[in-house]
């Protein structure tokens, strides 16, 4: 079969890499892709948001399955457009994708479905938002309603931080229309995990729990980022915890969406806080996480193409989803200055020697090819290096040995990804 993967980051490289291992897949296209996807797929000069060009390509080249990586095309309705033309596509349609497209929609759905979550209020008026913070006190969480590339959440520890977040989102509009409405909610304490599940509208099959590291610097210090690394499985996410998350968060969400008349098909990703009150839902995303995908797929033993087709065809119930009983750790190499301003175009060395190591995969996120055909940096998060092992200590030793082989001017990474899991697992 022919598969088209939409997107051009580390998540999409991991998807192409895994699909290339399928017996069923003989051709992969990636739009727009990157130098990493080019090693396992044919890159297309079509942007992820160009739905009409993607539709035309899929029809002309008789693509059997299209897989959508990023959230924005999903929120914009790419699945609806493909399905209207009778094309098979993996991902939720626009209405259920509002779970990620609007935090207010998601929180209201949680309240309606009885999903445990933080107490919240929704505001469209900045003065009313400030008044609410004044009476509620800090710490408090302020979230832009719309999709803001994972950067629209501020955990304010002081009144000044809270007021600044409200002003930035609602008055200075740093996220554009995405911040015109904000959700303000109580701050929860606990251990945060990401639980992704394959959903075909009826059947729900969970993946392993993942923990990602959002802060730029070791010890969870520094600015918030799109994610500096991740590991799976998560020792604190025991079998019992996973069953609770499924029963109280993921399944009720799937059922609530089904009641709107448009079933949820694709990956449903729940951000979960394990608190003294139990598992609480922080947010939903409507696609594979990044960098979570880069640790999940190396552990997946089942054929990914089989699973994605089964979801699109509503046949997930009879399709196995099996993971290896191993550990995986992904470390992101970022450009100097990230998540602030950084300079692209730095030559990257050591890619082949790292990728050639046993049980290591190097996923390209923000890379490009220069005029001389050399791979150079082209983003804040440049590479995600993943290693697997029988234990966390083996996976961590392996991943950091690989990371030390790769470099570029100004590169930095966290040296403590998965350290907590290694300590907890021993």
mmCIF file of C-alpha atoms in Angstrom, residues 12 38 47 81 88 90 98 132-133 137 153 160 169 171 218 264 312 314 334 355 376 381 388 400 403 409-410 412 424:
data_model
loop_
_atom_site.group_PDB
_atom_site.id
_atom_site.type_symbol
_atom_site.label_atom_id
_atom_site.label_comp_id
_atom_site.label_asym_id
_atom_site.label_seq_id
_atom_site.Cartn_x
_atom_site.Cartn_y
_atom_site.Cartn_z
ATOM 1 C CA UNK A 12 6.438 12.603 11.313
ATOM 2 C CA UNK A 38 13.828 11.637 3.021
ATOM 3 C CA UNK A 47 2.831 22.274 3.010
ATOM 4 C CA UNK A 81 -12.271 16.997 3.101
ATOM 5 C CA UNK A 88 -8.981 6.841 3.689
ATOM 6 C CA UNK A 90 -6.215 8.629 9.912
ATOM 7 C CA UNK A 98 -12.166 20.899 18.777
ATOM 8 C CA UNK A 132 -11.299 36.404 39.022
ATOM 9 C CA UNK A 133 -7.569 35.883 39.620
ATOM 10 C CA UNK A 137 -5.432 33.831 44.361
ATOM 11 C CA UNK A 153 -0.248 27.630 29.105
ATOM 12 C CA UNK A 160 2.150 39.835 38.492
ATOM 13 C CA UNK A 169 -2.859 36.683 25.578
ATOM 14 C CA UNK A 171 -4.732 42.386 25.009
ATOM 15 C CA UNK A 218 18.053 20.243 33.849
ATOM 16 C CA UNK A 264 -13.806 10.178 17.408
ATOM 17 C CA UNK A 312 -9.821 4.368 9.749
ATOM 18 C CA UNK A 314 -13.487 0.948 12.381
ATOM 19 C CA UNK A 334 17.973 22.115 20.593
ATOM 20 C CA UNK A 355 22.114 6.369 13.945
ATOM 21 C CA UNK A 376 21.832 21.934 8.791
ATOM 22 C CA UNK A 381 14.152 21.537 18.406
ATOM 23 C CA UNK A 388 15.718 1.511 23.877
ATOM 24 C CA UNK A 400 23.492 9.776 25.955
ATOM 25 C CA UNK A 403 23.778 12.209 21.806
ATOM 26 C CA UNK A 409 27.303 25.004 16.929
ATOM 27 C CA UNK A 410 25.283 26.098 19.983
ATOM 28 C CA UNK A 412 22.217 22.019 24.001
ATOM 29 C CA UNK A 424 11.908 4.803 40.446
#
